[in-house]
Tab-separated table of C-alpha atoms in Angstrom:
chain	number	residue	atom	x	y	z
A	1	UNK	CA	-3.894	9.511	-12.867
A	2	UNK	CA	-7.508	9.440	-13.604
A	3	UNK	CA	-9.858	6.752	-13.917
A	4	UNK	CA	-10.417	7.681	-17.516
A	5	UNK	CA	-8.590	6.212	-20.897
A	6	UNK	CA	-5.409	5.602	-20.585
A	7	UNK	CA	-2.824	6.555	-23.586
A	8	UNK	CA	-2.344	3.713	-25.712
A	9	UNK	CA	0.789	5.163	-26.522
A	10	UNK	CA	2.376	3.756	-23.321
A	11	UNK	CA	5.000	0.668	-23.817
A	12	UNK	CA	2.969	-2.551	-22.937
A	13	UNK	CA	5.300	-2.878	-19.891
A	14	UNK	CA	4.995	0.454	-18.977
A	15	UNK	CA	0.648	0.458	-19.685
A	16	UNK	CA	0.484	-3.246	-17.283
A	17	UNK	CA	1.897	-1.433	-14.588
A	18	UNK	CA	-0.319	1.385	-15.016
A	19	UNK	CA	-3.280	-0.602	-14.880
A	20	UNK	CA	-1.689	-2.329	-12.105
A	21	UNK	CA	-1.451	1.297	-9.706
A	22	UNK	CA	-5.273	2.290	-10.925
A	23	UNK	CA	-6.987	-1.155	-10.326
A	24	UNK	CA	-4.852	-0.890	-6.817
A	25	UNK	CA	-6.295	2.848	-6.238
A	26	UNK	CA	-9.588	1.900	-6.701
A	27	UNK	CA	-9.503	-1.058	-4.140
A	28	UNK	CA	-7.988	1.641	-1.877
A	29	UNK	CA	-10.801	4.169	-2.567
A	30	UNK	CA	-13.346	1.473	-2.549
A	31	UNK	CA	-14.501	1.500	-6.190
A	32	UNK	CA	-13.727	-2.287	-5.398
A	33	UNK	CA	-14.888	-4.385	-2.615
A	34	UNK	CA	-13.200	-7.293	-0.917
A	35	UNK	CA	-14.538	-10.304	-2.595
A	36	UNK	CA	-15.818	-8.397	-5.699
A	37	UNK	CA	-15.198	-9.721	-8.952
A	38	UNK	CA	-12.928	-7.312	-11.341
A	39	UNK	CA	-14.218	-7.816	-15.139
A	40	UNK	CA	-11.167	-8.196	-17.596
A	41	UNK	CA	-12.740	-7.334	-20.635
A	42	UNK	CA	-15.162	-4.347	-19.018
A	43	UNK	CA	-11.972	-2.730	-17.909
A	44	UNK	CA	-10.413	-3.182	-20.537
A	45	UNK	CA	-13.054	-1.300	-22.516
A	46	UNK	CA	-13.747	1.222	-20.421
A	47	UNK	CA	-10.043	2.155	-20.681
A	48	UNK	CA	-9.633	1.929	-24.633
A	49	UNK	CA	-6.850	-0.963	-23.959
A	50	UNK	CA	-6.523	-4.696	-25.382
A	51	UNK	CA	-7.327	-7.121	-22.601
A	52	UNK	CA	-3.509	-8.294	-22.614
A	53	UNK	CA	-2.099	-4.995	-20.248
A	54	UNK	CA	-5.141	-5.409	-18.112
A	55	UNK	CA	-4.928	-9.354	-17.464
A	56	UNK	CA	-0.886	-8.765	-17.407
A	57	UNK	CA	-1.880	-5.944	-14.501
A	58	UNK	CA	-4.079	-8.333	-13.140
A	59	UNK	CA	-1.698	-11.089	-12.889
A	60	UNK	CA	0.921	-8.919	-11.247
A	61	UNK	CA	-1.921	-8.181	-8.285
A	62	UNK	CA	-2.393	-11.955	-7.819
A	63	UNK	CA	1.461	-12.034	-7.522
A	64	UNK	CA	1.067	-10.118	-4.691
A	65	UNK	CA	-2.321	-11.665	-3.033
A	66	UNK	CA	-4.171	-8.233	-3.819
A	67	UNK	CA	-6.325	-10.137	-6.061
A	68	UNK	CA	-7.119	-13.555	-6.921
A	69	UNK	CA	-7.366	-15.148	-10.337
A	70	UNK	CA	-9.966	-18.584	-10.881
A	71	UNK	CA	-9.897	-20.263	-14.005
A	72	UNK	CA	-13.232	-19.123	-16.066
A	73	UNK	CA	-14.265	-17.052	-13.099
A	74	UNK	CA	-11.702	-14.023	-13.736
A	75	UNK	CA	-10.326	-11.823	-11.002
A	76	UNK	CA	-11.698	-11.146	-7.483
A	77	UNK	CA	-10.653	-8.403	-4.883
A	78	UNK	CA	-8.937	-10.667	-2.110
A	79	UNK	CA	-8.713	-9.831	1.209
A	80	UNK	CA	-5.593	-11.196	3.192
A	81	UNK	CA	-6.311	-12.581	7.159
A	82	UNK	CA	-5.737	-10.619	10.072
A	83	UNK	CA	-2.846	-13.015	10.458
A	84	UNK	CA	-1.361	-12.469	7.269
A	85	UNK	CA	-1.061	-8.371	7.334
A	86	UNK	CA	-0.002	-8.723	10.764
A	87	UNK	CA	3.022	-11.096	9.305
A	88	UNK	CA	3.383	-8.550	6.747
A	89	UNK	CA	3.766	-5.909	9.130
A	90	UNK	CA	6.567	-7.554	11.316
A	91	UNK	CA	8.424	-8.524	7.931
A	92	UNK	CA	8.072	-4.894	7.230
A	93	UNK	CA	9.457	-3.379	10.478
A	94	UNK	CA	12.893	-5.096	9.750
A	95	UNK	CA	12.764	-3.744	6.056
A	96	UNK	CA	11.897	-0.468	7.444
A	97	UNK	CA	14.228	-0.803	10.179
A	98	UNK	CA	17.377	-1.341	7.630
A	99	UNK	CA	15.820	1.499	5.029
A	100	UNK	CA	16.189	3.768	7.982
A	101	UNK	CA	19.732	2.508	9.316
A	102	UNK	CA	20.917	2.723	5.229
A	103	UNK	CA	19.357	6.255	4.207
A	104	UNK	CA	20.323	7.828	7.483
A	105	UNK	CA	24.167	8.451	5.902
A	106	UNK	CA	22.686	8.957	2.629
A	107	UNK	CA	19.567	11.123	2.634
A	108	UNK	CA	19.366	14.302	0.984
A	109	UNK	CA	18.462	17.407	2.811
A	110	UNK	CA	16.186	18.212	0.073
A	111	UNK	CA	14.481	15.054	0.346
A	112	UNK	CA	14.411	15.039	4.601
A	113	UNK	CA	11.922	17.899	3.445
A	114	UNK	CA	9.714	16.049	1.221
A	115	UNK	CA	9.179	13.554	4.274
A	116	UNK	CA	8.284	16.619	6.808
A	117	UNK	CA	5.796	17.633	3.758
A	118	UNK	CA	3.961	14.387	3.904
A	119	UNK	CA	3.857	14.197	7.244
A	120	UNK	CA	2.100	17.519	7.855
A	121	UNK	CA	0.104	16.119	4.717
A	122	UNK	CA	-0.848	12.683	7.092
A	123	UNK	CA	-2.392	14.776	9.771
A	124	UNK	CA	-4.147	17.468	7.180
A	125	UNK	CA	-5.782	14.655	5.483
A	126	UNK	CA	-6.363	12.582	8.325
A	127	UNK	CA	-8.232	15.442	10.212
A	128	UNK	CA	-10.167	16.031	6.931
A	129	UNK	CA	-11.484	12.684	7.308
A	130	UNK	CA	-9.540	11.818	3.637
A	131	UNK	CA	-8.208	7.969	4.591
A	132	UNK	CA	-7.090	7.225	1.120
A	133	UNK	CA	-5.195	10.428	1.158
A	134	UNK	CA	-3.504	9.448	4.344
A	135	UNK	CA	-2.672	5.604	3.215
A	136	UNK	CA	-1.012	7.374	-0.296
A	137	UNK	CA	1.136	10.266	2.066
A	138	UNK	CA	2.303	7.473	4.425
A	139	UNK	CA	3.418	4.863	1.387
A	140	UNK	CA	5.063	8.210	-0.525
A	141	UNK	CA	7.242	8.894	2.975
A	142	UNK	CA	8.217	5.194	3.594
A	143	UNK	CA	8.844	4.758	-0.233
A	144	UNK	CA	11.299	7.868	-0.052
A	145	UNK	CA	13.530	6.258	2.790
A	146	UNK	CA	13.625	2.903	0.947
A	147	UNK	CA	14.591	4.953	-2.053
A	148	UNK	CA	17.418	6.949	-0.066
A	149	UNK	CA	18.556	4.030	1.350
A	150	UNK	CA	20.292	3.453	-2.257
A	151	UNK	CA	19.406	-0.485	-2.136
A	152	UNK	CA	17.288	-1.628	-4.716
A	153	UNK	CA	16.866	-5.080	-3.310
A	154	UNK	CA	15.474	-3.414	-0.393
A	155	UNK	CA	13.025	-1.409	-2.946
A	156	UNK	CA	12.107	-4.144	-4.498
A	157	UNK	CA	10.349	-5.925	-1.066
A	158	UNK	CA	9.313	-2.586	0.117
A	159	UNK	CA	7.215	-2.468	-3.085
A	160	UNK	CA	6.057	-5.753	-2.715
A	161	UNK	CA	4.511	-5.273	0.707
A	162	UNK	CA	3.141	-2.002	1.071
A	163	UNK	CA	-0.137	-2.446	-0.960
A	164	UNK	CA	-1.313	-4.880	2.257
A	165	UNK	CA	-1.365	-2.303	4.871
A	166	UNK	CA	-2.854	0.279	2.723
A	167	UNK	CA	-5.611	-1.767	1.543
A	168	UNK	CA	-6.492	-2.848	5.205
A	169	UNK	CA	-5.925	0.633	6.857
A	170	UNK	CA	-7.735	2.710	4.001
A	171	UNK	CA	-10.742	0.273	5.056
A	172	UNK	CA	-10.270	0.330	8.865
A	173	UNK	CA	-9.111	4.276	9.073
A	174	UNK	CA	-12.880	5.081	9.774
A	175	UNK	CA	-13.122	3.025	13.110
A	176	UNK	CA	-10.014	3.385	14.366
A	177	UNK	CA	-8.102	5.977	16.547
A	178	UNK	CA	-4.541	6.325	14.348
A	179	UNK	CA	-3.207	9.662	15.264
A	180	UNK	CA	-0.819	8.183	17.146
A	181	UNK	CA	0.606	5.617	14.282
A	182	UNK	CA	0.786	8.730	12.303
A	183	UNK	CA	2.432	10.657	14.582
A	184	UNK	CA	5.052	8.183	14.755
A	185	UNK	CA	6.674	9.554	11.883
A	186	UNK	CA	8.334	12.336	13.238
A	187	UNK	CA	10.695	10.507	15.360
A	188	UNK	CA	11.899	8.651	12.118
A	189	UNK	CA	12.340	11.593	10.614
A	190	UNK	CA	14.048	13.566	13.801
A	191	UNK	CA	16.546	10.767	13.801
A	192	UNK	CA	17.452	10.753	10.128
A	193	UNK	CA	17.751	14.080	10.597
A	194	UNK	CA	20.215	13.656	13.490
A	195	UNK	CA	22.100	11.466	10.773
A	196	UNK	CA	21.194	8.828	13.672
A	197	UNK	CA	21.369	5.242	12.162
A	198	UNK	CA	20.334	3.380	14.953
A	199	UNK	CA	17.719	5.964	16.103
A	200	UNK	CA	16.395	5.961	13.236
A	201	UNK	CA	16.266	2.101	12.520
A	202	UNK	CA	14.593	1.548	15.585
A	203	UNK	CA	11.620	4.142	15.256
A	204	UNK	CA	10.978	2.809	11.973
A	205	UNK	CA	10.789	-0.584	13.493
A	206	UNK	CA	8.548	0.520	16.756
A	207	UNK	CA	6.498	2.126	13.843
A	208	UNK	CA	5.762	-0.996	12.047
A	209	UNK	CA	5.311	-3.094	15.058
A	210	UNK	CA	2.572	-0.681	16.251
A	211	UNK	CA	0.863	-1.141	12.686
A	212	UNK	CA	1.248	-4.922	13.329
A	213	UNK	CA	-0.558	-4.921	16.848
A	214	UNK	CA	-3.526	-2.212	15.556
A	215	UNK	CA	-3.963	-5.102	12.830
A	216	UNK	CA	-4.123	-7.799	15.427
A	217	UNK	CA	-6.655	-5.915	17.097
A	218	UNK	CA	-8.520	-4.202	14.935
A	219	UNK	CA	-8.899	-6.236	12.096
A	220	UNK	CA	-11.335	-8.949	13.046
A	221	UNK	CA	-14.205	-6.509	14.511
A	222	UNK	CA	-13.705	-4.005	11.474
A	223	UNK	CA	-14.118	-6.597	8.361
A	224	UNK	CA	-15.385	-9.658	9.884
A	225	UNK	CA	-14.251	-13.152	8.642
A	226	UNK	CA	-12.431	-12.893	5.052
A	227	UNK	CA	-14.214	-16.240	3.925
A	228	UNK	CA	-17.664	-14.627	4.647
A	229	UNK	CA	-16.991	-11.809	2.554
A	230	UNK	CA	-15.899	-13.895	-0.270
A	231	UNK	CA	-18.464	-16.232	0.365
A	232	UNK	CA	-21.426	-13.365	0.305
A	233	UNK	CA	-20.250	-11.568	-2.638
A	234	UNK	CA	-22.376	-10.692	-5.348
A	235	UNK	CA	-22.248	-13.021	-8.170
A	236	UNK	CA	-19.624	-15.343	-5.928
């Protein structure tokens, strides 16, 4: 999807959550800065929308603490505490964990591929320097277990969380040594391969905890205090 117009043809449900995935892309790439405010009505101009699928986009950010929403003041990029993505993370090693248990009966063979596609694609883009590129592989390959785990509750959260770590990691990726969280991936995917529930549950889960502890550590020296970036913003 590209940042230009989008087709007005689109249901309104449909259009909200497509504003939703390109405001979210751009905080990835940076087109947004923590603590930068996000102008409804520009938006929705430069799109060719009414403002009601970009506020309802907006809105379902703010559900999610990507964003936050002051009356009269519009939207601002948020940016959760070290604490808070670290929570994240250990919330998301037990989701991962039971993805991995679920889909290792389930998965395809076809789609076992798919996740030995992205993570060749990790390591490409992560030696070409492309951080966004690596943050959108590693969300596809999780996304696929959750998806071949055949539980749509467990969807549901999965899709609820994962914007957190990619917003923080896309921003960190520069100062920080990852290989080795990346190459984590390919004992989850040896196991489900194996057909290994318990393998697999448990590299998922050492996965996510070693996400957690490189937010613990890194997070502080690599953005600083959230409050002072909101606090320094322009037009804050």
């Amino acid at each position: 999807m590209s940042d230009g117009q989008l087709s007005p043809e689109i249901g309104g449900e449909l259009l909200s959550a497509t504003v939703k995935r390109l405001v979210l892309d751009r905080i990835v790439q940076g087109h947004y800065q923590p603590g930068e405010r996000i102008v409804e009505f520009k938006l929705a101009k430069e799109l060719g929308l009414s403002q009601s699928p970009v506020r309802e986009g907006l809105r379902e950010l703010a559900a999610v603490g990507i964003v936050t929403i002051h009356p009269r003041r519009g939207a601002r990029v948020r940016l959760p505490s070290a604490k808070e993505l670290a929570d994240v993370s250990l919330v998301r090693a037990e989701i991962d964990a039971l993805a991995a248990r679920l889909a290792a009966g389930r998965i395809s063979d076809t789609r076992l591929d798919a996740l030995e596609g992205l993570v060749g694609d990790m390591v490409a883009r992560l030696d070409a320097g492309d951080f966004s590129g690596v943050t959108e592989a590693d969300v596809r390959f999780h996304h696929l277990i959750a998806e071949a785990s055949e539980n749509h509750a467990l969807e549901r959260a999965f899709e609820q969380l994962a914007p957190f770590a990619r917003t923080f990691i896309t921003l960190t990726l520069p100062d920080v040594d990852v290989r080795e969280i990346v190459e984590q991936h390919r004992p989850i995917l040896a196991a489900l391969r194996a057909r290994d529930a318990e393998r697999a549950a448990e590299a998922a889960r050492a996965h996510q905890l070693s996400v957690s502890e490189l937010l613990q550590t890194h997070f502080p020296a690599a953005l600083g205090d959230p409050a002072e970036v909101q606090e320094s913003s322009p037009g804050a």
